[in-house]
Backbone as ProteinMPNN parsed JSONL, in Angstrom:
{"seq_chain_A": "MAGPVAVPMDGYEGVVLVTVCYVIMYYWFMGQQVMAKVLREKQGKFSRYTATDQLWIFSDRCFLNTVEQSPMFLTLLWLNAIFIDAQTTAKLGAFYLVMRMAFPFFWASKGEWNLNIEISTQSNYLVIHWWWWQLGMKALLGHTMDTYASMLSDHWIVYIPIIIGVHTFITIFNF", "coords_chain_A": {"N_chain_A": [[181.846, 16.693, 258.636], [178.924, 15.757, 257.1], [175.528, 16.748, 257.515], [172.149, 15.411, 257.871], [170.352, 15.033, 254.806], [167.968, 17.19, 253.423], [164.686, 16.252, 252.493], [163.393, 16.526, 249.262], [160.523, 18.497, 248.318], [158.934, 17.916, 246.066], [156.17, 18.033, 244.773], [154.634, 18.02, 247.048], [154.161, 20.491, 248.091], [151.673, 21.851, 248.293], [150.297, 20.335, 250.236], [151.976, 20.684, 252.404], [151.664, 23.44, 252.755], [148.912, 23.533, 253.419], [149.064, 22.183, 255.862], [150.675, 23.971, 257.374], [148.988, 26.23, 257.387], [146.836, 25.121, 258.767], [147.93, 24.749, 261.312], [148.376, 27.437, 262.01], [145.691, 28.339, 262.074], [144.716, 26.693, 264.132], [146.157, 27.649, 266.403], [145.182, 30.246, 266.376], [142.447, 29.884, 266.939], [142.794, 28.785, 269.499], [143.873, 30.986, 270.808], [141.658, 32.7, 270.73], [139.961, 31.35, 272.497], [141.425, 31.501, 274.913], [141.543, 34.294, 275.257], [138.807, 34.912, 275.567], [138.297, 33.632, 277.978], [140.042, 35.008, 279.727], [138.971, 37.609, 279.525], [136.355, 37.225, 280.576], [137.021, 36.309, 283.137], [138.194, 38.609, 284.23], [135.945, 40.146, 284.401], [134.679, 38.816, 286.329], [132.937, 36.783, 285.652], [133.372, 34.167, 284.845], [132.845, 30.728, 284.393], [133.714, 27.668, 283.745], [132.358, 25.118, 283.433], [129.672, 25.498, 283.855], [128.837, 27.298, 282.108], [126.939, 29.825, 280.598], [127.416, 31.832, 279.084], [127.591, 33.183, 275.961], [129.828, 34.116, 274.516], [131.974, 32.725, 275.698], [131.171, 30.04, 275.234], [131.095, 30.027, 272.433], [133.845, 30.6, 271.789], [135.117, 28.457, 273.039], [133.968, 26.216, 271.734], [134.779, 26.663, 269.064], [137.557, 26.278, 269.267], [137.788, 23.719, 270.596], [136.348, 22.03, 268.885], [138.016, 22.041, 266.711], [140.299, 20.891, 267.875], [139.283, 18.335, 268.416], [139.088, 17.263, 265.863], [141.638, 17.338, 264.843], [143.625, 15.104, 265.05], [142.561, 13.173, 263.211], [142.28, 14.698, 260.856], [144.952, 15.673, 260.241], [146.455, 13.276, 260.15], [145.127, 11.737, 258.152], [145.291, 13.546, 256.032], [148.075, 13.558, 255.418], [148.595, 10.808, 254.975], [146.966, 10.334, 252.743], [148.134, 12.132, 250.944], [150.635, 10.955, 250.581], [150.088, 8.243, 249.795], [147.946, 8.286, 247.989], [147.217, 10.777, 246.302], [148.919, 13.682, 246.08], [148.291, 16.284, 245.055], [145.463, 16.4, 244.721], [144.761, 15.841, 247.334], [145.78, 18.111, 248.621], [144.05, 20.065, 247.598], [141.564, 19.213, 248.631], [142.243, 19.432, 251.304], [142.6, 22.199, 251.514], [139.976, 23.039, 251.02], [138.779, 21.892, 253.295], [140.041, 23.464, 255.274], [139.012, 26.052, 254.672], [136.301, 25.612, 255.214], [136.458, 24.932, 257.903], [137.437, 27.318, 258.952], [135.198, 28.8, 258.491], [133.474, 28.069, 260.454], [133.342, 29.736, 262.904], [132.051, 31.962, 261.78], [129.624, 30.954, 260.863], [128.55, 30.301, 263.332], [128.431, 32.832, 264.518], [126.501, 33.969, 262.915], [124.018, 33.619, 264.055], [124.518, 34.124, 266.667], [124.68, 32.153, 268.526], [124.782, 28.545, 269.032], [123.745, 27.006, 266.046], [121.912, 25.654, 263.246], [123.282, 26.294, 260.892], [125.943, 25.91, 261.418], [126.421, 23.282, 260.907], [126.972, 23.195, 258.214], [129.667, 23.81, 258.008], [130.728, 21.805, 259.741], [129.787, 19.296, 258.667], [130.885, 19.439, 256.105], [133.579, 19.253, 256.74], [133.656, 16.673, 257.891], [132.948, 15.266, 255.612], [135.247, 15.484, 253.96], [137.155, 14.177, 255.598], [135.971, 11.619, 255.786], [136.024, 10.871, 253.083], [138.796, 10.71, 252.567], [139.474, 8.691, 254.383], [137.995, 6.524, 253.356], [139.156, 6.285, 250.789], [141.811, 5.56, 251.466], [141.351, 3.132, 252.817], [140.232, 1.58, 250.739], [142.418, 1.525, 248.98], [144.309, 0.135, 250.526], [142.986, -2.323, 250.967], [141.994, -3.189, 248.444], [143.736, -2.337, 246.522], [143.276, -0.21, 244.838], [141.563, 2.963, 244.296], [138.532, 4.954, 244.759], [138.744, 6.639, 242.63], [139.384, 5.113, 240.422], [136.951, 3.876, 239.74], [135.292, 6.118, 239.362], [136.565, 7.379, 237.204], [136.01, 5.574, 235.235], [133.36, 6.064, 234.824], [133.242, 8.714, 233.994], [135.193, 11.5, 232.775], [134.85, 13.85, 234.024], [134.894, 16.085, 236.775], [132.536, 16.48, 238.146], [131.259, 14.095, 238.574], [132.347, 13.118, 240.867], [131.134, 14.396, 243.028], [128.476, 13.305, 243.806], [129.43, 10.771, 244.484], [131.296, 11.223, 246.563], [129.58, 12.405, 248.46], [127.864, 10.255, 248.832], [129.625, 8.331, 249.983], [130.277, 9.7, 252.349], [127.709, 9.85, 253.545], [127.123, 7.103, 253.875], [129.195, 6.313, 255.692], [128.597, 7.998, 257.85], [126.022, 7.106, 258.613], [126.653, 4.434, 259.185], [128.313, 4.779, 261.408], [126.54, 5.535, 263.362]], "CA_chain_A": [[180.828, 15.673, 258.569], [177.679, 16.295, 256.538], [174.298, 16.426, 258.24], [171.12, 14.755, 257.054], [169.925, 15.753, 253.612], [166.533, 17.492, 253.405], [163.928, 15.561, 251.463], [162.731, 17.516, 248.398], [159.065, 18.489, 248.417], [158.453, 17.199, 244.88], [154.724, 17.916, 244.627], [153.962, 18.067, 248.341], [154.09, 21.883, 248.546], [150.299, 22.176, 248.663], [149.961, 19.664, 251.488], [152.767, 21.373, 253.43], [151.001, 24.725, 252.98], [147.678, 23.248, 254.162], [149.469, 21.857, 257.23], [151.109, 25.216, 258.016], [147.784, 27.045, 257.611], [146.056, 24.464, 259.807], [148.574, 25.067, 262.595], [148.067, 28.847, 262.281], [144.284, 28.395, 262.457], [144.627, 26.03, 265.432], [146.599, 28.575, 267.439], [144.279, 31.398, 266.368], [141.275, 29.477, 267.706], [143.215, 28.661, 270.889], [143.986, 32.351, 271.317], [140.291, 33.183, 270.968], [139.46, 30.71, 273.712], [142.151, 32.078, 276.049], [141.124, 35.691, 275.429], [137.442, 34.918, 276.111], [138.412, 33.25, 279.392], [140.67, 36.127, 280.439], [137.993, 38.694, 279.565], [135.273, 36.897, 281.501], [137.579, 36.263, 284.493], [138.339, 40.003, 284.676], [134.598, 40.633, 284.705], [134.147, 37.971, 287.4], [131.81, 36.04, 285.082], [133.801, 32.928, 284.195], [132.588, 29.418, 284.979], [133.925, 26.781, 282.593], [131.456, 23.978, 283.264], [128.269, 25.898, 283.955], [128.804, 28.515, 281.295], [125.812, 30.192, 279.748], [127.959, 32.983, 278.369], [127.746, 32.811, 274.559], [131.208, 34.367, 274.077], [132.809, 31.601, 276.133], [130.744, 28.833, 274.527], [131.565, 30.219, 271.055], [135.304, 30.463, 271.727], [135.445, 27.102, 273.457], [133.585, 25.271, 270.675], [135.648, 26.868, 267.892], [138.844, 25.636, 269.521], [137.691, 22.288, 270.909], [135.928, 21.307, 267.692], [139.244, 21.892, 265.922], [141.126, 19.901, 268.586], [138.662, 17.017, 268.237], [139.298, 16.77, 264.505], [143.05, 17.439, 264.443], [144.335, 13.85, 264.754], [142.065, 12.558, 261.977], [142.581, 15.541, 259.712], [146.373, 15.695, 259.892], [146.903, 11.927, 259.79], [144.579, 11.363, 256.848], [145.865, 14.471, 255.04], [149.404, 13.107, 255.001], [148.532, 9.464, 254.4], [146.424, 10.477, 251.384], [149.14, 12.797, 250.106], [151.712, 10.003, 250.294], [149.664, 6.995, 249.167], [146.886, 8.445, 246.983], [147.53, 11.837, 245.351], [149.245, 14.893, 246.852], [147.629, 17.483, 244.547], [144.045, 16.334, 245.085], [144.712, 15.937, 248.792], [145.993, 19.517, 248.978], [142.813, 20.791, 247.276], [140.564, 18.857, 249.638], [142.715, 20.017, 252.562], [142.3, 23.634, 251.469], [138.522, 23.125, 251.206], [138.562, 21.61, 254.716], [140.452, 24.655, 256.029], [138.045, 27.127, 254.435], [135.075, 25.286, 255.931], [136.758, 25.001, 259.348], [137.513, 28.746, 259.272], [133.837, 29.342, 258.412], [132.747, 27.666, 261.666], [132.975, 30.885, 263.751], [131.127, 32.859, 261.077], [128.306, 30.32, 260.917], [128.077, 30.462, 264.714], [128.126, 34.253, 264.728], [125.327, 34.354, 262.127], [122.847, 33.611, 264.947], [124.954, 34.494, 268.012], [124.667, 30.952, 269.362], [124.804, 27.36, 268.192], [122.623, 26.966, 265.111], [122.038, 24.627, 262.211], [124.253, 26.71, 259.875], [127.25, 25.371, 261.797], [126.556, 21.966, 260.287], [127.577, 23.363, 256.886], [131.099, 23.676, 258.257], [131.043, 20.517, 260.358], [129.567, 18.182, 257.741], [131.884, 19.551, 255.031], [134.825, 18.711, 257.283], [133.504, 15.216, 257.965], [132.934, 14.757, 254.25], [136.645, 15.347, 253.526], [137.783, 13.12, 256.404], [135.403, 10.334, 255.373], [136.529, 10.546, 251.75], [140.191, 10.267, 252.7], [139.444, 7.422, 255.099], [137.49, 5.55, 252.39], [140.178, 6.108, 249.751], [142.927, 4.788, 252.032], [140.882, 1.766, 253.059], [140.133, 0.888, 249.445], [143.774, 1.314, 248.456], [144.945, -0.908, 251.33], [142.293, -3.603, 250.829], [141.733, -3.586, 247.052], [144.833, -1.921, 245.65], [142.893, 0.949, 244.036], [140.689, 3.901, 244.993], [137.294, 5.302, 244.054], [139.108, 7.322, 241.383], [139.331, 4.105, 239.362], [135.553, 3.71, 239.333], [134.785, 7.403, 238.876], [137.122, 7.651, 235.88], [135.312, 4.702, 234.287], [132.073, 6.691, 234.544], [133.384, 9.996, 233.318], [136.408, 12.252, 233.048], [134.456, 15.123, 234.613], [134.942, 16.129, 238.243], [131.175, 16.538, 238.693], [130.903, 12.735, 238.963], [132.846, 12.872, 242.217], [130.284, 14.994, 244.06], [127.556, 12.329, 244.414], [130.187, 9.657, 245.058], [131.828, 11.67, 247.855], [128.439, 12.559, 249.37], [127.417, 8.894, 249.142], [130.579, 7.748, 250.931], [130.077, 10.413, 253.611], [126.43, 9.433, 254.106], [127.288, 5.722, 254.307], [130.026, 6.259, 256.891], [127.866, 8.66, 258.927], [124.965, 6.183, 259.061], [127.319, 3.264, 259.758], [128.852, 5.141, 262.716], [125.456, 5.717, 264.337]], "C_chain_A": [[179.51, 16.314, 258.107], [176.482, 15.844, 257.365], [173.305, 15.722, 257.334], [170.689, 15.651, 255.891], [168.408, 15.972, 253.693], [165.876, 16.759, 252.251], [163.262, 16.619, 250.587], [161.204, 17.387, 248.483], [158.409, 17.775, 247.244], [156.94, 16.966, 244.831], [153.95, 17.969, 245.933], [153.809, 19.491, 248.878], [152.691, 22.259, 249.025], [149.904, 21.583, 250.003], [150.731, 20.303, 252.649], [152.093, 22.705, 253.77], [149.692, 24.552, 253.757], [148.013, 22.955, 255.624], [149.874, 23.111, 257.996], [149.894, 26.097, 258.331], [146.906, 26.444, 258.705], [146.618, 24.795, 261.188], [148.308, 26.523, 262.978], [146.622, 28.987, 262.762], [144.086, 27.812, 263.856], [145.007, 26.998, 266.556], [145.75, 29.842, 267.492], [143.03, 31.073, 267.183], [141.617, 29.315, 269.189], [143.312, 30.038, 271.538], [142.634, 32.966, 271.596], [139.744, 32.636, 272.278], [140.109, 31.331, 274.952], [141.684, 33.509, 276.304], [139.702, 35.794, 275.995], [137.473, 34.589, 277.599], [138.976, 34.412, 280.209], [139.68, 37.282, 280.589], [136.908, 38.42, 280.602], [135.783, 36.766, 282.942], [137.747, 37.668, 285.059], [136.991, 40.595, 285.067], [133.951, 39.841, 285.841], [132.999, 37.097, 286.948], [132.195, 34.663, 284.547], [133.48, 31.693, 285.027], [132.629, 28.41, 283.836], [132.816, 25.761, 282.385], [129.972, 24.305, 283.447], [128.025, 27.147, 283.112], [127.495, 28.647, 280.522], [126.208, 31.391, 278.892], [128.263, 32.573, 276.924], [129.155, 33.072, 274.026], [132.105, 33.201, 274.462], [132.451, 30.334, 275.361], [131.246, 28.881, 273.081], [133.066, 29.952, 270.945], [135.742, 29.043, 272.057], [135.129, 26.099, 272.351], [134.445, 25.434, 269.421], [136.966, 26.124, 268.081], [138.693, 24.126, 269.722], [137.193, 21.463, 269.732], [137.131, 21.062, 266.782], [140.158, 20.847, 266.555], [140.589, 18.491, 268.349], [138.984, 16.419, 266.871], [140.775, 16.716, 264.082], [143.729, 16.107, 264.165], [143.882, 13.208, 263.449], [142.455, 13.383, 260.757], [144.045, 15.431, 259.31], [146.902, 14.324, 259.475], [146.422, 11.551, 258.397], [145.072, 12.27, 255.734], [147.187, 13.913, 254.514], [149.408, 11.698, 254.43], [147.989, 9.518, 252.972], [147.419, 11.138, 250.45], [150.216, 11.803, 249.677], [151.221, 8.827, 249.454], [148.614, 7.133, 248.07], [147.292, 9.49, 245.946], [147.716, 13.155, 246.105], [148.477, 16.121, 246.366], [146.144, 17.506, 244.911], [143.874, 16.465, 246.589], [144.883, 17.378, 249.245], [144.725, 20.332, 248.705], [141.718, 20.493, 248.295], [140.949, 19.412, 251.014], [142.427, 21.505, 252.63], [140.802, 23.862, 251.658], [138.17, 22.895, 252.679], [138.891, 22.847, 255.553], [139.459, 25.798, 255.885], [136.769, 26.861, 255.235], [135.285, 25.301, 257.451], [136.834, 26.461, 259.788], [136.132, 29.402, 259.217], [133.031, 29.039, 259.671], [132.384, 28.861, 262.557], [131.968, 31.828, 263.094], [129.722, 32.273, 261.054], [127.719, 30.444, 262.319], [127.603, 31.899, 264.933], [126.875, 34.691, 263.96], [124.058, 34.386, 262.975], [123.22, 33.994, 266.384], [124.943, 33.359, 269.009], [124.733, 29.739, 268.44], [123.569, 27.368, 267.31], [122.921, 25.962, 264.013], [123.032, 25.004, 261.109], [125.644, 26.149, 260.156], [127.488, 24.022, 261.141], [127.113, 22.059, 258.86], [129.085, 23.178, 257.006], [131.441, 22.264, 258.731], [130.894, 19.356, 259.375], [130.516, 18.234, 256.548], [133.22, 18.988, 255.494], [134.763, 17.198, 257.388], [133.531, 14.587, 256.58], [134.357, 14.525, 253.749], [137.324, 14.207, 254.284], [137.277, 11.747, 255.981], [135.911, 9.921, 253.997], [137.966, 10.038, 251.834], [140.267, 8.889, 253.35], [139.031, 6.304, 254.135], [138.552, 5.242, 251.319], [141.344, 5.252, 250.269], [142.539, 3.337, 252.293], [140.785, 0.966, 251.778], [141.519, 0.565, 248.886], [144.461, 0.169, 249.206], [144.316, -2.287, 251.088], [142.213, -4.109, 249.387], [142.838, -3.208, 246.079], [144.497, -0.766, 244.731], [141.91, 1.798, 244.838], [139.406, 4.126, 244.204], [137.581, 6.018, 242.74], [139.028, 6.365, 240.199], [137.92, 3.975, 238.829], [134.985, 5.0, 238.744], [135.298, 7.697, 237.471], [136.508, 6.735, 234.824], [133.977, 5.314, 233.888], [132.205, 7.944, 233.695], [134.735, 10.613, 233.648], [136.102, 13.578, 233.742], [134.415, 15.044, 236.135], [133.568, 16.083, 238.877], [130.707, 15.158, 239.16], [131.301, 12.462, 240.417], [131.895, 13.37, 243.303], [129.294, 13.976, 244.637], [128.288, 11.14, 245.035], [130.712, 10.034, 246.443], [130.703, 11.825, 248.869], [127.903, 11.187, 249.771], [128.317, 8.21, 250.158], [130.387, 8.378, 252.304], [128.79, 9.946, 254.298], [126.513, 8.004, 254.641], [128.06, 5.626, 255.613], [129.307, 6.892, 258.081], [126.789, 7.734, 259.49], [125.578, 4.982, 259.746], [127.849, 3.553, 261.161], [127.779, 5.33, 263.777], [124.63, 4.475, 264.374]], "O_chain_A": [[179.057, 17.304, 258.683], [176.43, 14.713, 257.848], [173.592, 15.468, 256.164], [170.673, 16.877, 256.005], [167.658, 15.044, 253.996], [166.443, 16.658, 251.162], [162.624, 17.529, 251.116], [160.673, 16.297, 248.696], [157.405, 17.087, 247.434], [156.488, 15.821, 244.848], [152.719, 17.964, 245.916], [153.368, 19.673, 250.014], [152.546, 22.917, 250.055], [149.253, 22.243, 250.814], [150.195, 20.444, 253.748], [151.968, 23.055, 254.944], [149.397, 25.341, 254.655], [147.319, 23.427, 256.525], [149.464, 23.296, 259.141], [149.794, 26.645, 259.428], [146.298, 27.178, 259.484], [145.866, 25.085, 262.119], [148.041, 26.814, 264.144], [146.36, 29.677, 263.747], [143.363, 28.385, 264.67], [144.274, 27.148, 267.534], [145.618, 30.449, 268.555], [142.598, 31.872, 268.014], [140.811, 29.673, 270.047], [142.885, 30.23, 272.676], [142.468, 33.678, 272.586], [139.141, 33.364, 273.067], [139.424, 31.647, 275.924], [141.456, 33.889, 277.453], [139.426, 36.671, 276.814], [136.755, 35.202, 278.389], [138.441, 34.752, 281.264], [139.568, 37.867, 281.667], [136.584, 39.289, 281.411], [135.048, 37.081, 283.879], [137.473, 37.898, 286.237], [136.909, 41.442, 285.956], [132.836, 40.141, 286.267], [132.165, 36.704, 287.763], [131.393, 34.045, 283.847], [133.804, 31.625, 286.213], [131.685, 28.314, 283.052], [132.377, 25.562, 281.253], [129.117, 23.452, 283.21], [127.122, 27.938, 283.383], [127.022, 27.705, 279.886], [125.422, 31.888, 278.085], [129.106, 31.706, 276.693], [129.632, 32.327, 273.17], [132.905, 32.735, 273.651], [133.341, 29.63, 274.884], [131.763, 27.889, 272.568], [133.501, 29.166, 270.103], [136.642, 28.5, 271.416], [135.943, 25.221, 272.064], [134.801, 24.442, 268.785], [137.435, 25.431, 267.178], [139.397, 23.343, 269.083], [137.58, 20.303, 269.593], [137.246, 20.005, 266.161], [140.727, 20.011, 265.853], [141.36, 17.562, 268.109], [139.134, 15.204, 266.742], [141.107, 16.106, 263.065], [144.369, 15.975, 263.122], [144.71, 12.749, 262.663], [142.905, 12.839, 259.748], [144.347, 15.126, 258.156], [147.706, 14.224, 258.549], [147.206, 11.104, 257.56], [145.256, 11.815, 254.605], [147.386, 13.811, 253.303], [150.153, 11.42, 253.49], [148.495, 8.824, 252.09], [147.535, 10.748, 249.288], [150.653, 11.819, 248.526], [151.884, 8.451, 248.488], [148.408, 6.197, 247.297], [147.671, 9.135, 244.83], [146.771, 13.676, 246.697], [148.048, 16.929, 247.188], [145.633, 18.531, 245.362], [142.948, 17.126, 247.061], [144.194, 17.819, 250.164], [144.366, 21.199, 249.502], [141.03, 21.399, 248.764], [140.083, 19.812, 251.792], [142.052, 22.02, 253.684], [140.401, 24.778, 252.376], [137.353, 23.624, 253.243], [138.121, 23.232, 256.432], [139.104, 26.442, 256.873], [136.221, 27.77, 255.858], [134.37, 25.65, 258.197], [136.355, 26.811, 260.866], [135.921, 30.448, 259.831], [132.014, 29.684, 259.925], [131.221, 28.994, 262.937], [131.131, 32.421, 263.775], [128.74, 33.0, 261.207], [126.518, 30.667, 262.471], [126.519, 32.14, 265.465], [126.252, 35.689, 264.324], [123.118, 35.11, 262.645], [122.338, 34.169, 267.225], [125.168, 33.569, 270.2], [124.741, 29.88, 267.217], [122.475, 27.698, 267.767], [124.047, 25.486, 263.875], [123.575, 24.116, 260.452], [126.43, 25.939, 259.233], [128.629, 23.66, 260.853], [127.671, 21.084, 258.356], [129.701, 22.477, 256.203], [132.334, 21.615, 258.187], [131.792, 18.52, 259.269], [130.913, 17.191, 256.029], [133.916, 18.321, 254.728], [135.714, 16.51, 257.015], [134.076, 13.498, 256.398], [134.642, 13.476, 253.172], [137.992, 13.368, 253.68], [138.066, 10.813, 255.834], [136.198, 8.746, 253.77], [138.299, 9.025, 251.219], [141.034, 8.029, 252.917], [139.664, 5.249, 254.109], [138.803, 4.081, 250.995], [141.801, 4.335, 249.587], [143.316, 2.422, 252.019], [141.205, -0.19, 251.728], [141.756, -0.534, 248.383], [145.119, -0.67, 248.592], [145.023, -3.292, 251.012], [142.346, -5.306, 249.135], [142.875, -3.695, 244.95], [145.332, -0.366, 243.919], [141.478, 1.405, 245.922], [139.216, 3.564, 243.125], [136.749, 6.004, 241.833], [138.647, 6.765, 239.098], [137.704, 3.964, 237.617], [134.277, 4.968, 237.738], [134.553, 8.208, 236.635], [136.488, 7.082, 233.643], [133.507, 5.12, 232.767], [131.397, 8.203, 232.802], [135.345, 10.292, 234.668], [137.02, 14.35, 234.018], [133.955, 14.055, 236.705], [133.439, 15.685, 240.034], [129.855, 15.06, 240.043], [130.66, 11.668, 241.105], [131.864, 12.805, 244.396], [129.267, 13.792, 245.854], [127.809, 10.564, 246.012], [130.589, 9.255, 247.388], [130.854, 11.419, 250.021], [127.529, 10.982, 250.926], [127.828, 7.576, 251.093], [130.339, 7.672, 253.311], [128.79, 9.677, 255.499], [126.027, 7.723, 255.737], [127.632, 4.937, 256.54], [129.394, 6.383, 259.198], [126.66, 7.595, 260.706], [125.082, 4.546, 260.785], [127.838, 2.668, 262.017], [128.078, 5.29, 264.97], [123.659, 4.402, 265.126]]}, "name": "protein", "num_of_chains": 1, "seq": "MAGPVAVPMDGYEGVVLVTVCYVIMYYWFMGQQVMAKVLREKQGKFSRYTATDQLWIFSDRCFLNTVEQSPMFLTLLWLNAIFIDAQTTAKLGAFYLVMRMAFPFFWASKGEWNLNIEISTQSNYLVIHWWWWQLGMKALLGHTMDTYASMLSDHWIVYIPIIIGVHTFITIFNF"}
């Protein structure tokens, strides 16, 4: 008796790779958090909810910020890959990963929370908002922003102000 047949990737390799890398990053950040806790417990300095220890705050925020975004990132990554465009989605997913991995470096640049962290955070929101907008347009109107952008120009540079505009609109609308 033959088992189920594997579905061919057919253009989804990039999105699969982004997903695998995301899971690796997720567990790496989790490991950082656990190691910071273990280290501070051995030193008798650990207090989760009254922490002033920058190592703990750093490790905790790196991991929990990733946890907070995981459902939106992974869901929208795959919905966009399936319903919009797998290759573009993989590129935006890779950009998201690079900016998420930059979060600890932006934090470390000042040794505590600082405005540089927003470079990572807002870049991540920008990707999530773009995917969310694209899916909503496709579901409601039957097409995406790509239709309008391609009418303006064949150059990718046109997308930058459009993506920033969508991100800004959604950010303001949410507050």
